[in-house]
Every structure is written in C-alpha cells, then in structure tokens.
Amino acid sequence: MPTVAVVVDTPQHSTVRGPLSYAADEALPAGALVQVPLGRRTVCGIVWPAGAEEEPGVELKPVAGVLRSLPPLPASWCRLVEFAAGYYQRSVGEVAHAALPAELRKLDDAQLAQRLKKLAKLAPAGGPAPQLPELTEEQVRALEALAQGGAPTALLHGSTGSGKTEVYLRAVAQALQAGRQALVLVPEINLTPQLEARFAERFPDRLIVSLHSGLTPAQRLRHWLAAHLGRADIVLGTRMAVFASLPRLGLVVVDEEHDPSYKSQEGARYSARDLAVYRGKLEGATVLLGSATPSLESWYQAQRGRYLKLSMPTRIGGGALPRVRLVDMNHVPKEAAFSHALSPPLMEALQQRLARGEQSLVLLNRRGYAPVLQCLECAWKSGCPHCSAWRVFHRSDRTLRCHHCGYTERVPRACPECGNPDIQPLGRGTERLEEQLAVSLPGARVARIDADTTRLKGTLESQLASVHAGEVDVLVGTQMVAKGHDFRRVTLVAAVNPDAALFSSDFRAGERLFALLMQAAGRAGRDAAQAGRSEMLIQTWHPTHPLYAALRAHDYEAFAAETLGEREMAGLPPHAHLALLRAEARTQEAAQAWLQDAARVADELGAAAAGVTLYPPVPMSIARVANVERAQMLLEAASRPALQRLLSAWLPELHGLRGAHKGLLRWAIDVDPLAI
DNA sequence: AGCACGCCGACT
DNA sequence: GTCGGCGTGCTC
C-alpha cells in the first residue's frame, strides 16, 4: 500500500513539525487536497512532495478522502510555502493552510465540484477597446529594460506622478501576451478598487480577480479557484495574495514596495515583498517593485546590481513637485507654537488657499482629540488600567479610549483621584486640530479623514468624493490620506508635527517619515496649471535635520545614501540581519526569564561563534497590553545564512523550554522585524 | 489549535 | 458519591 506525506494545519507550538505519513490505496499526486484522520477528528491536508519521511513504525491510518475535482497545487507553490515556513520559522502546515481559502477546507469533493461548475459564470468585465496613452521616454526606457532582462527582479524608482501605474499596465500586457498570468500586489485593501477599475478598463476581455481579507469566504474561494485553474489572467491583492496558486505566473508587481503593510504582523510574520522576489526566481517570473521612496533594502539591492534599477524622475505633464518650506518653530512666538500648533506662516498659507478657492491638506499622525487627559490639581493622567499607555480623549463621543486594548470609558466629569473638576486635554490629535482650524479659519469648510471617521464601510469613498467635488477647503487627516489618493485641487500640504519620528527609538522611523512626507508632497500640484503655486509646509523644531534637507530637494537618493551610511555604522539592515524573539507572560519577570533561558540555549548552540549576537531581553516599548506583559530579545548577524542556521537549530529547542516557565503565555519569532 | 485524559471542590 | 474546573500532552 503506498504511503503519502500529508501536511496538516498544526500551529507553531505543536510538536508536529513536518508532514505526517498516511496509507493510501493509490498513489496520490503531490499538491492534492485530502481529508485525513488526526487524533479523534478528520482534517484537511495537502499531499506533500516526498519528504523521504522515516517510517514511524506503527501502522499508518488511511487517507479518508481525496478532493479529486481540484487540480493539485503546483510544485512551485509547495516550494514557496516550504521556503516561507523555513525562513520565518513556522510549520509548513500552518503556512500552507493559511495560504488556502478557509472555505476550501470545509468542502468535500461533491461540494467542490459544485463550486467549480459555478465558476464558469466568472467572465471578463467587457467594454470598449482601451485608448492607450502615449508613453513618456522614461516609461519606454523602463519597459525596454524590463523586457530585455530575462525575468529580472527590477526596482522601479519613479516620482509620484511619473506614471508608474502605466508601466505596470504595459508590463502586465506583455506577460498576458506571452500567455502568462500577472500578480499585482498593493499594500492596502483601500487601494484595490481604484486599481481594479483601472485594470478592468485596460483589459476588458481578460478575467481579473482580487484576493484580500475584505472578501466574503465564498468570494475568496471563487477568486482563488479562478487563479488556481488559470482562468483568471490578472490577480490583484494584498500581501496574502503572494501565496495565490498561479499555474502560469509570468509577472509579479509590488506597488509601493516600501509600505510596511507588506510585512505580516501576526501568524507567520512574512514579508510579501520579499516572498514575491523569491517566488519570481522560483518560477522564472519577472518581479517589478515600484515606489517613489523605495525601502532601503530594495534600494541597496539595486545599488549593488542585484536588482535591475529603473528610474523615472520626471512628473508627467511637466507638473513640478511642490516647493517644500520649513517653518522653524523655534522662531515662532511661544504662545502660538505651544498652544495652537498652527504657526503664523501656516495660517497665512492656509488663508491664501482659501482666498484662491484651492484646497489644503493638513497632516497629523495622531487620532483623537488629545493623546492624554490630565488633572490640574493632582498628578492624575488618563492611563489605561490594562496597558502601559495613555488612553486617548475622543471628544466626539466623550470617551477615553485605549488604542492598544480597546478599553473605552466615558470621560469622567472630575478627576477620579482627587475630585477636581478641572481636567484638561494635553497635546493634540486630528479632532482637536480640526476644531482649531475651524475656529481659526471662519467660513472655511474643514473636514477630517482618519480611522475614526472611516470606520463604517464606504465612508472613506464618500468622504474622498466630497473632497474631489470641491466641498472641502481644508482636509485634516492621518497618514491614511497621504496614501495613493490623488487630490487634484490641493495646492498646500502641511505637516503639523512630524518631528517625533526623527528621534524615535525605532531605527526605521526616519525612513517611514521621509516616505510619508514625499508621498504627501506628491498629493499636491498634480495639476500642472497649479503646480507652480503648490507647496508643502513642515513645522519643525529641527529645521537643520538632514532628512528635511533631502526632502526640500526632493532628493530620495541623498536621503538613502545618508541613511544607508548610518545603518552600516550601526550594524542595522540592510547591512545586517535581525530577528526578534518575543515573549508574553503574566509578569515582566516571567517573560524576561524565559528569554534569558532561550538565550542560554542559543549560547550553547554556539551563537557567538556563528557570528550571531544576542542582545539582552528588554521590555517592549509598551510593556503591558491588555494585562499581558511583553518582552523581547534582539538577534543580529552580518550573515543571513548564519542567522537562519542558528534559528533552525534553536527554535525546536525552544518548544521544549515551555514547561519550566510558569506564567509564560505565548512566544513568537519575528524574522526581519520592521520595528525593534 | 482541538480534544483528550486527569486529578481536586460544590451539587443532585 | 458525580459534574466539571482547566492544567499537561498528543495527534501519522
């Protein structure tokens, strides 16, 4: 009787690591979906390419069912999953099953056959043949280089408004012409509808499907199947889509490749961008990473010639990038600087826009009315009882809300400690800024867009529409508004208080701030007629900071060179490779004790000799969330393979370490963490 | 993760 | 005397 290796869904801390062996009365192809008995239940499994697993010596249980109507998952898909599981130190089963639509696991063969029949209904949107815009010289050059590369990994560095999307569209057209499928990744669900519309218009006779967490389970299964069967030519999606099964994959586009959303923050903490690059190599597909402000990782690879570098510095239609003006807050009258957040130069610039009937965009990366309330009599502040964080004052519904655990209460009338009725907001969020602007600019129509105003489905779209319709003069928002949306009538973009990122303990904060401000600057002056009057205003206490100097010159390359130099000196990515071991426990001591024990095991495995440095365990910057204490330990190595080898030897040992530590709740490894 | 087995407090 | 609390342990 043939034996098959089957991968089942086992979480990280399970003792089941690799595939399990089952008996089958026929040879089953690798990649086939099966139902197998596991303990007392029957679960979905995937027949795995022969892992030469050793015989367990006991009699094997037989496979309980086979989904025959589903073509097996391609071998390259299995290899991608295996790589991801190994690299991010999770079980193959967990990664494989997370990559499949949940609905698929619930179906038997008959039900699946039913769903497959219904797939026939999916059809291209149809429509008139598209009008192709004339390509710029830069676009032509980029596309030629891409076509000559022989399935390269390319970094498309293009200014906002330089026409990156058109390059994506043409590259996709090339792939489709060659009979292959294209996968297009975007950082956020918000951005899929507009891109989907653009692709549907360009490819009216091709089937385009989307894959993201906003789909219903049935839709997700339908779209996944369309991709898997090769029916869909274009798959558009968020990071999860990097695992889509695509039998004819020829091109992967990663739009806004620098965006942190590509890194998963739970489960297997994979980077969809990095996996896209690996997948391209695996399947002989071209990978096109695009950004106006590439991640330093990608930029570094392009500089060393590992990636093909494509540059499009010029804005289409001759629109100039807005002039960047720094407002030195040290020279602003004290009362204005501290109490209003709105400096005289900013007010003047806003009034000018108002008088001319132009729009302004004011950025503040902090939701709510004020980040904390305080009592003027005693030392009380609005701390969260469950977290080591302040609760934010939301004036619209008179609540104190913890942004970490969600704990919400009505604002007390008086100080809960001393009864003093005089409790005051400290600092400023978008709600308060909106209020201040409305007061300071009488007659102006002020609107706000952030995670609070867009909680309901569809509100973002309707709010954006009202901005586009010219019903808003001043738009206040968090980084949400800086991403991807075009505001043709905006001629002023202002950052009210961006300095915090300059001195953040997070070494990537500067990189993120620069990308955000560059992107925000790109929102202004898209209309060539207005470009001359467009400007960006930065209120800062540190006007001589090199980040701002690079921003004024719209000089990404200068910023990248400067920052890469710092990273090299500090031994940080991309010049070094990091991993974080995180622990959650009832007490901070328990969390750190476990990490300490883990460090001892790593020492015994020869971490130091292998060139892997372990730093002492430290509490996380917000040490307690929802009454759970959190700590972490950083690992750093100059060599990625050395780090990988240590992790692979280390992780299995850590599973056995659990028992000795009371109070330890969870632990996890984050390879290539974004923030440390 | 499920879902067992397993050993100590308040109920028909 | 049982029902059930969730503390360890296993799943080919």
XYZ file of C-alpha atoms (C1' of nucleotides) in Angstrom:
700
model
C 0.000 0.000 0.000
C 1.512 3.383 -0.996
C 2.491 5.807 1.728
C 1.854 9.531 1.291
C 3.283 12.508 3.171
C 0.498 14.862 4.200
C 0.789 18.349 5.622
C -1.914 19.277 8.141
C -2.675 22.550 9.885
C -0.572 22.495 13.024
C 0.247 25.708 14.826
C 3.718 26.890 15.677
C 3.957 25.405 19.173
C 2.821 21.966 18.164
C 5.211 19.079 18.404
C 4.128 18.032 14.931
C 6.720 19.715 12.719
C 6.913 18.132 9.280
C 4.425 16.173 7.165
C 2.645 13.136 8.582
C 2.530 9.743 6.844
C -0.693 8.074 5.811
C -1.631 4.980 3.903
C -3.432 5.389 0.591
C -4.808 2.733 -1.698
C -3.401 4.529 -4.711
C -0.513 6.856 -5.387
C -1.723 10.425 -4.887
C -0.111 13.336 -6.719
C 1.784 15.918 -4.695
C -0.342 19.004 -4.153
C -3.613 17.100 -3.944
C -6.045 18.050 -1.187
C -7.121 15.216 1.073
C -9.039 14.565 4.264
C -7.093 12.648 6.864
C -7.775 11.428 10.395
C -5.819 13.327 13.043
C -6.385 12.240 16.576
C -10.113 11.984 17.001
C -11.085 14.270 14.161
C -10.742 14.472 10.415
C -8.853 17.425 8.986
C -7.903 18.815 5.603
C -4.397 18.011 4.434
C -2.180 18.566 1.437
C -0.229 15.715 -0.149
C 3.345 16.921 0.084
C 6.189 16.291 -2.368
C 8.036 13.243 -0.998
C 9.901 14.443 2.058
C 11.515 10.955 2.471
C 9.927 10.872 5.902
C 11.013 7.996 8.103
C 8.562 5.264 8.971
C 7.016 5.810 12.376
C 6.957 2.040 12.856
C 3.278 1.914 13.724
C 0.513 1.041 11.354
C -0.495 4.089 9.330
C -4.029 5.408 9.244
C -5.546 5.564 5.795
C -6.406 8.763 3.906
C -10.113 9.386 4.439
C -10.959 11.290 1.286
C -9.493 12.979 -1.774
C -10.683 16.195 -3.461
C -10.339 14.763 -6.937
C -12.025 17.586 -8.774
C -9.342 20.028 -7.688
C -6.171 20.057 -9.787
C -3.165 19.537 -7.478
C -1.347 22.610 -6.199
C 1.707 23.257 -8.380
C 5.079 22.005 -7.175
C 6.370 25.584 -7.219
C 3.591 26.574 -4.810
C 4.692 23.864 -2.403
C 8.265 25.061 -2.661
C 7.242 28.652 -1.965
C 5.310 27.542 1.115
C 8.186 25.370 2.288
C 10.622 28.222 1.879
C 8.384 30.666 3.727
C 7.831 28.196 6.562
C 11.557 27.557 6.909
C 12.617 31.174 6.613
C 10.051 32.553 9.046
C 10.355 29.533 11.338
C 6.787 28.265 11.283
C 5.421 24.834 10.499
C 4.807 24.009 6.844
C 1.241 23.028 7.681
C 0.428 26.372 9.230
C 1.794 28.361 6.295
C 0.231 26.069 3.684
C -3.200 26.172 5.236
C -3.142 29.903 5.943
C -2.433 30.363 2.243
C -5.578 28.498 1.191
C -9.104 29.942 1.349
C -10.718 28.738 4.590
C -13.813 27.693 2.661
C -11.808 25.152 0.682
C -11.025 23.168 3.814
C -14.677 22.726 4.659
C -15.765 21.205 1.374
C -15.943 17.593 0.291
C -15.369 16.562 -3.294
C -19.011 16.794 -4.364
C -19.446 20.293 -2.916
C -16.229 21.424 -4.556
C -17.328 20.092 -7.943
C -20.481 22.166 -7.486
C -18.459 25.332 -6.840
C -16.221 24.657 -9.802
C -19.243 24.456 -12.067
C -20.420 27.859 -10.884
C -17.019 29.311 -11.741
C -17.991 29.274 -15.393
C -20.079 32.351 -14.639
C -17.000 34.463 -13.900
C -16.316 36.476 -17.026
C -14.244 39.470 -18.087
C -15.936 42.820 -17.487
C -16.021 43.615 -21.191
C -16.106 47.120 -22.632
C -14.621 49.127 -25.459
C -11.028 48.663 -26.527
C -8.921 50.951 -24.363
C -7.239 54.116 -25.553
C -3.550 53.670 -24.822
C -1.860 56.818 -23.597
C 1.352 57.892 -25.253
C 4.314 56.679 -23.242
C 6.945 59.063 -21.978
C 10.538 58.488 -22.928
C 11.262 57.320 -19.385
C 8.419 54.815 -19.478
C 9.619 53.446 -22.819
C 13.129 53.033 -21.481
C 11.937 51.301 -18.312
C 9.773 48.874 -20.267
C 12.533 48.082 -22.733
C 14.995 47.350 -19.953
C 12.415 45.165 -18.250
C 11.692 43.197 -21.415
C 15.388 42.601 -22.087
C 16.183 41.468 -18.575
C 15.122 37.825 -18.875
C 12.775 37.630 -15.863
C 14.686 40.044 -13.671
C 13.816 41.499 -10.302
C 13.516 45.187 -11.051
C 13.138 48.224 -8.838
C 11.128 50.970 -10.493
C 12.037 54.189 -8.755
C 9.541 56.728 -10.051
C 8.422 60.074 -8.645
C 4.804 60.448 -7.640
C 3.045 61.292 -10.869
C 5.750 59.844 -13.127
C 3.388 57.183 -14.458
C 4.385 54.027 -12.620
C 0.919 52.542 -12.996
C 1.138 52.817 -16.774
C 4.403 50.863 -16.631
C 2.644 48.189 -14.570
C -0.185 48.037 -17.093
C 2.183 47.627 -20.036
C 4.299 45.054 -18.240
C 1.131 43.113 -17.431
C 0.063 43.352 -21.083
C 3.412 41.861 -22.094
C 3.027 38.976 -19.667
C -0.527 38.263 -20.843
C 0.596 38.334 -24.457
C 3.140 35.659 -23.611
C 0.268 33.554 -22.297
C 1.125 34.057 -18.645
C -0.643 35.339 -15.555
C 0.160 38.514 -13.652
C 0.008 39.084 -9.912
C -0.308 42.685 -8.747
C 0.172 43.431 -5.048
C -0.934 46.616 -3.287
C -0.348 47.481 0.359
C -3.921 48.138 1.448
C -7.422 46.975 0.659
C -8.413 50.636 0.272
C -6.294 50.836 -2.840
C -7.650 47.758 -4.612
C -10.944 49.177 -6.001
C -9.348 52.062 -7.901
C -6.586 49.857 -9.265
C -9.062 47.149 -10.162
C -11.105 49.691 -12.130
C -8.005 50.826 -13.969
C -7.016 47.261 -14.890
C -10.564 46.349 -15.915
C -10.665 49.324 -18.242
C -7.325 48.432 -19.797
C -8.010 44.689 -20.113
C -11.752 44.454 -20.861
C -11.501 40.940 -22.285
C -9.397 39.442 -19.501
C -10.619 37.928 -16.259
C -9.369 39.924 -13.283
C -9.898 38.769 -9.712
C -8.939 40.227 -6.354
C -7.672 38.488 -3.227
C -7.790 40.293 0.098
C -9.314 39.964 3.544
C -12.302 42.144 2.635
C -13.877 39.390 0.538
C -16.580 37.076 1.839
C -15.416 33.459 2.263
C -17.364 32.433 -0.844
C -15.881 35.228 -2.966
C -12.441 34.424 -1.736
C -12.819 30.780 -2.719
C -14.209 31.737 -6.130
C -11.374 34.146 -6.882
C -8.746 31.748 -5.573
C -10.110 28.930 -7.743
C -10.150 31.181 -10.804
C -6.468 31.894 -10.232
C -5.611 28.288 -9.457
C -7.333 26.943 -12.554
C -5.596 29.530 -14.707
C -8.892 31.127 -15.674
C -8.004 34.499 -14.174
C -5.247 36.295 -16.070
C -4.719 39.008 -13.508
C -4.811 38.645 -9.737
C -4.865 41.830 -7.729
C -4.465 41.710 -3.995
C -2.908 42.498 -0.665
C 0.024 40.641 0.907
C -1.889 37.364 1.300
C -2.164 37.174 -2.495
C 1.553 36.429 -2.778
C 0.568 32.829 -1.934
C -2.088 32.585 -4.656
C -1.791 29.466 -6.762
C -0.966 30.647 -10.286
C -0.021 27.926 -12.764
C 1.179 30.337 -15.462
C 2.735 33.109 -13.395
C 4.870 35.436 -15.508
C 4.933 38.745 -13.649
C 4.642 39.968 -10.072
C 4.154 43.687 -9.467
C 4.650 45.020 -5.937
C 3.266 48.559 -5.868
C 4.540 50.902 -3.118
C 7.022 48.209 -2.248
C 8.344 50.191 0.738
C 4.999 50.025 2.528
C 5.148 48.339 5.951
C 1.792 46.641 5.330
C 3.603 44.034 3.242
C 5.034 42.605 6.437
C 2.559 40.404 8.223
C 2.303 41.190 11.913
C 0.652 38.016 13.133
C 0.893 34.312 12.489
C 3.837 33.636 10.202
C 5.411 37.095 10.025
C 6.310 37.022 6.362
C 7.188 39.873 4.049
C 5.053 39.579 0.930
C 7.524 41.748 -0.950
C 10.468 39.509 -0.086
C 8.469 36.380 -0.859
C 7.441 37.903 -4.193
C 11.116 38.251 -5.089
C 11.798 34.661 -4.074
C 8.755 33.443 -5.968
C 9.828 35.266 -9.118
C 13.173 33.476 -9.062
C 11.482 30.156 -8.344
C 9.022 30.401 -11.208
C 11.033 32.364 -13.739
C 8.716 35.333 -13.412
C 9.642 38.990 -13.667
C 9.278 40.882 -10.391
C 8.639 44.598 -10.576
C 8.964 46.530 -7.314
C 7.710 50.091 -7.603
C 7.997 53.113 -5.322
C 8.811 56.802 -5.192
C 10.676 56.096 -1.962
C 11.971 52.518 -2.128
C 12.715 50.618 1.051
C 16.398 50.884 1.853
C 16.580 47.087 1.493
C 15.442 47.226 -2.126
C 17.465 50.332 -2.895
C 20.577 48.656 -1.543
C 19.983 45.584 -3.732
C 19.506 47.825 -6.761
C 22.680 49.774 -5.957
C 24.707 46.559 -5.831
C 23.249 45.402 -9.113
C 21.204 42.551 -7.645
C 18.037 44.236 -8.889
C 17.634 45.974 -12.211
C 17.206 49.670 -11.463
C 14.656 51.623 -13.479
C 14.330 55.357 -12.907
C 11.520 57.715 -13.780
C 12.324 61.023 -12.110
C 10.039 63.240 -14.182
C 6.390 64.027 -13.466
C 4.054 63.596 -16.396
C 2.645 66.801 -17.841
C 5.534 68.840 -16.523
C 3.959 69.285 -13.091
C 6.695 70.318 -10.715
C 6.923 68.847 -7.246
C 5.750 71.353 -4.680
C 8.219 73.684 -3.059
C 8.991 72.490 0.462
C 9.120 75.193 3.141
C 10.297 74.559 6.670
C 8.702 76.589 9.427
C 11.233 76.916 12.228
C 9.115 76.573 15.360
C 11.982 77.991 17.435
C 11.273 81.365 15.843
C 7.527 81.219 16.229
C 6.126 83.248 19.150
C 5.921 80.904 22.120
C 2.157 81.074 22.694
C 1.499 80.298 19.053
C 3.977 77.454 18.946
C 2.768 75.678 22.053
C -0.916 76.316 22.298
C -2.077 76.386 18.730
C 0.164 74.097 16.688
C -0.644 76.405 13.834
C 2.216 78.775 13.160
C 1.638 82.204 11.555
C 3.265 81.092 8.255
C 0.962 78.054 8.121
C -2.125 80.171 8.871
C -1.110 82.607 6.193
C -0.601 79.817 3.657
C -3.997 78.327 4.530
C -5.721 81.696 4.178
C -4.114 82.214 0.789
C -5.501 78.876 -0.436
C -8.887 79.740 0.959
C -8.910 83.106 -0.838
C -7.968 81.442 -4.120
C -10.521 78.643 -3.728
C -7.805 75.993 -3.550
C -7.640 73.057 -1.176
C -5.222 72.317 1.652
C -4.232 69.056 3.272
C -3.077 69.149 6.894
C -1.362 66.034 8.239
C -1.151 64.941 11.844
C -0.374 61.349 12.627
C -2.440 61.065 15.770
C -6.126 60.289 16.039
C -8.496 61.565 18.677
C -8.798 64.935 20.373
C -5.840 64.691 22.709
C -3.471 61.813 23.475
C -3.988 62.188 27.232
C -6.140 63.967 29.815
C -4.627 65.324 32.995
C -5.817 66.739 36.297
C -4.581 70.223 37.066
C -4.688 69.644 40.826
C -3.115 66.252 41.367
C -0.862 64.107 39.187
C -3.684 62.050 37.622
C -3.429 61.251 33.922
C -5.771 59.154 31.795
C -3.772 55.937 31.900
C -5.204 52.640 30.764
C -5.733 50.247 33.683
C -4.795 47.281 31.464
C -1.888 48.703 29.456
C 1.198 50.787 29.997
C -0.211 53.513 27.779
C -2.397 56.619 27.995
C -5.985 56.494 26.992
C -6.802 58.927 24.230
C -9.514 61.537 24.672
C -12.102 61.319 21.893
C -14.276 64.358 22.139
C -16.895 63.404 19.560
C -18.324 60.682 21.791
C -16.820 61.942 25.088
C -14.766 58.796 25.647
C -11.350 57.802 26.838
C -10.122 55.057 24.572
C -7.075 52.861 24.812
C -5.701 52.440 21.293
C -3.891 49.271 22.330
C -6.506 47.121 24.067
C -9.673 48.971 23.095
C -10.754 49.671 26.695
C -13.236 52.538 26.494
C -14.974 54.597 29.173
C -16.951 57.804 29.251
C -14.808 60.771 30.178
C -15.114 61.380 33.923
C -16.650 64.698 34.983
C -13.977 65.208 37.558
C -10.586 63.795 38.387
C -11.110 60.201 39.598
C -8.264 60.650 42.095
C -8.968 63.975 43.787
C -12.394 65.030 42.530
C -11.129 68.222 40.956
C -13.474 69.058 38.059
C -10.678 70.765 36.160
C -9.239 68.041 33.934
C -7.647 69.106 30.706
C -6.535 67.657 27.407
C -2.799 67.531 26.883
C -1.382 67.534 23.379
C -3.323 67.371 20.142
C -4.858 64.877 17.764
C -6.717 65.264 14.485
C -10.063 66.001 16.191
C -8.618 68.943 18.050
C -6.726 70.161 15.015
C -9.925 70.077 13.007
C -11.632 72.153 15.698
C -8.771 74.671 15.863
C -8.745 75.088 12.112
C -12.494 75.652 12.028
C -12.126 78.382 14.669
C -9.066 79.996 13.102
C -10.447 79.980 9.565
C -14.003 81.274 9.839
C -16.086 80.289 6.862
C -13.711 77.536 5.749
C -15.142 74.077 5.215
C -12.929 71.830 7.310
C -13.178 68.043 7.107
C -11.291 65.212 8.738
C -10.357 61.761 7.467
C -8.825 59.184 9.789
C -9.512 55.688 11.071
C -12.296 57.108 13.290
C -14.245 58.892 10.552
C -13.934 55.963 8.140
C -14.868 53.154 10.495
C -18.012 52.386 8.515
C -17.675 50.716 5.148
C -17.891 53.154 2.266
C -17.343 56.304 4.324
C -13.788 56.723 3.056
C -15.032 56.679 -0.522
C -17.823 59.167 0.159
C -15.502 61.470 2.096
C -12.941 61.380 -0.701
C -15.676 62.070 -3.221
C -16.749 65.182 -1.359
C -13.142 66.388 -1.332
C -12.877 65.775 -5.075
C -16.171 67.590 -5.622
C -14.647 70.669 -4.026
C -16.926 70.604 -0.983
C -13.962 70.804 1.365
C -11.421 73.604 1.763
C -9.152 72.151 4.415
C -8.734 68.422 4.899
C -7.244 67.207 8.176
C -6.007 63.659 8.284
C -3.586 60.990 9.416
C -1.218 59.177 7.069
C -4.294 57.467 5.673
C -4.961 60.427 3.346
C -1.374 60.577 2.121
C -1.564 57.120 0.606
C -2.458 56.691 -3.010
C -5.283 59.175 -3.349
C -4.979 61.970 -5.870
C -6.229 65.373 -4.850
C -6.063 67.462 -7.993
C -7.112 70.702 -6.347
C -4.792 70.529 -3.366
C -2.024 73.133 -3.559
C -0.899 73.067 0.060
C 0.211 70.090 2.114
C 1.234 70.783 5.687
C 2.793 68.516 8.302
C 1.967 69.968 11.692
C 4.198 67.984 13.999
C 6.335 65.375 12.256
C 9.445 65.709 14.467
C 8.758 62.780 16.786
C 9.968 60.296 14.174
C 13.387 61.972 13.988
C 14.315 60.818 17.462
C 12.305 57.657 17.721
C 13.881 54.547 19.192
C 12.657 52.730 16.093
C 15.532 52.875 13.642
C 13.154 52.848 10.684
C 11.058 55.804 11.876
C 13.047 58.264 9.776
C 12.697 56.156 6.668
C 8.944 55.943 7.188
C 8.616 59.669 7.825
C 10.572 60.511 4.705
C 8.405 58.192 2.611
C 5.225 59.616 4.117
C 6.231 63.235 3.532
C 7.443 62.524 -0.017
C 4.198 60.770 -0.733
C 2.182 63.587 0.840
C 4.125 66.142 -1.178
C 3.156 64.169 -4.259
C -0.517 64.760 -3.455
C -0.084 68.445 -4.264
C 0.324 70.027 -7.641
C -0.616 67.069 -9.810
C -2.445 69.589 -11.915
C 0.284 71.244 -13.969
C -1.633 74.519 -14.058
C -1.468 74.756 -10.292
C 1.885 73.141 -9.798
C 3.679 76.469 -9.641
C 1.653 77.564 -6.614
C 1.916 74.255 -4.814
C 3.874 73.968 -1.642
C 4.481 71.759 1.299
C 4.908 73.248 4.745
C 6.734 71.442 7.522
C 6.532 72.771 11.059
C 9.666 71.655 12.825
C 11.864 72.361 15.807
C 14.809 70.860 13.909
C 14.991 72.630 10.568
C 18.612 71.640 10.004
C 17.936 67.917 10.164
C 19.336 66.165 7.062
C 16.020 64.386 6.491
C 14.344 67.717 5.880
C 17.209 68.926 3.710
C 16.734 65.891 1.456
C 13.000 66.434 1.461
C 13.366 70.071 0.380
C 15.447 68.943 -2.567
C 13.029 66.057 -3.290
C 16.200 64.037 -3.184
C 15.461 60.445 -2.260
C 18.925 59.342 -3.310
C 20.627 61.738 -0.905
C 18.382 60.549 1.913
C 19.040 56.907 1.048
C 22.813 57.409 0.861
C 22.877 59.220 4.207
C 20.656 56.683 5.940
C 22.433 53.658 4.468
C 25.693 55.084 5.805
C 24.183 55.351 9.283
C 22.809 51.836 9.087
C 26.183 50.451 8.101
C 27.868 52.155 11.037
C 25.195 50.947 13.435
C 25.113 47.403 12.071
C 21.478 47.619 11.055
C 19.561 46.365 7.991
C 20.189 46.139 5.145
C 23.793 45.821 6.296
C 22.884 43.313 8.983
C 20.076 40.841 9.524
C 17.792 40.817 12.524
C 15.361 38.553 14.276
C 13.289 39.218 17.369
C 12.198 36.690 19.926
C 9.124 37.969 21.727
C 7.534 36.622 24.871
C 4.214 37.373 26.555
C 3.659 36.451 30.177
C 1.673 37.303 33.297
C 4.648 39.186 34.682
C 7.521 41.056 33.084
C 9.944 38.891 35.107
C 8.480 35.673 33.682
C 8.691 36.978 30.123
C 12.289 38.034 30.546
C 13.258 34.868 32.418
C 12.046 32.773 29.529
C 14.004 34.893 27.041
C 17.049 34.569 29.277
C 16.679 30.810 29.211
C 16.293 30.914 25.431
C 19.495 32.970 25.227
C 21.311 30.341 27.282
C 20.218 27.665 24.789
C 21.402 29.829 21.893
C 24.766 30.247 23.602
C 25.052 26.506 23.977
C 24.320 26.145 20.286
C 27.295 28.368 19.546
C 25.530 31.563 18.530
C 28.549 33.756 19.208
C 30.925 31.575 17.217
C 28.444 31.565 14.331
C 28.514 35.351 14.266
C 25.084 35.836 15.773
C 24.858 38.456 18.520
C 22.148 38.177 21.154
C 21.168 41.345 22.968
C 19.745 41.221 26.480
C 15.977 40.828 26.864
C 14.151 44.139 27.303
C 10.520 45.097 27.917
C 8.734 46.130 24.749
C 8.199 49.875 24.371
C 4.613 49.351 25.509
C 5.398 46.700 28.075
C 1.850 45.779 29.073
C -1.130 45.394 26.741
C -4.457 44.013 27.984
C -2.773 42.918 31.224
C -0.156 40.887 29.421
C 3.491 41.737 29.981
C 5.676 41.692 26.889
C 9.414 41.474 26.436
C 11.711 40.837 23.521
C 15.243 39.886 22.635
C 17.097 41.008 19.536
C 19.379 38.791 17.437
C 21.689 40.320 14.917
C 24.047 38.786 12.365
C 26.076 40.069 9.443
C 25.254 36.916 7.505
C 21.696 35.922 6.718
C 22.502 32.194 6.310
C 24.298 32.192 9.671
C 21.247 33.689 11.340
C 18.992 31.218 9.559
C 21.117 28.256 10.621
C 21.040 29.326 14.232
C 17.273 29.890 14.185
C 16.642 26.483 12.638
C 18.642 24.766 15.356
C 17.278 26.988 18.107
C 13.521 27.037 17.543
C 12.890 23.295 18.041
C 14.713 23.511 21.383
C 12.584 26.442 22.477
C 9.425 24.350 22.204
C 10.748 22.115 24.935
C 11.581 25.059 27.196
C 7.996 25.924 27.960
C 7.295 23.677 30.882
C 9.870 25.231 33.190
C 8.304 28.669 32.919
C 5.106 29.320 34.819
C 3.172 32.352 33.703
C 4.548 32.313 30.182
C 1.614 32.754 27.820
C 2.977 32.922 24.293
C 6.164 33.400 22.410
C 6.976 34.050 18.765
C 9.873 34.713 16.479
C 9.871 37.612 14.033
C 12.477 37.246 11.292
C 13.381 40.551 9.593
C 11.229 42.579 12.000
C 10.150 46.018 10.839
C 10.393 47.670 14.236
C 12.643 46.765 17.134
C -5.284 24.601 17.815
C -8.631 20.797 19.199
C -9.549 17.293 22.052
C -8.346 14.137 25.167
C -7.049 12.391 29.895
C -6.508 13.598 34.751
C -6.859 14.852 39.469
C -9.485 18.216 43.296
C -14.215 21.385 45.039
C -19.808 22.110 45.300
C -24.105 19.852 43.968
C -28.469 16.076 42.677
C -20.973 9.745 45.630
C -20.834 12.568 40.492
C -20.266 17.063 37.425
C -16.765 19.899 35.919
C -12.580 23.342 36.765
C -8.750 23.928 33.203
C -3.509 22.002 33.779
C -0.407 18.786 30.630
C 0.064 16.074 26.332
C -0.672 14.066 21.787
C -2.118 13.991 17.012
C 0.892 9.713 11.260
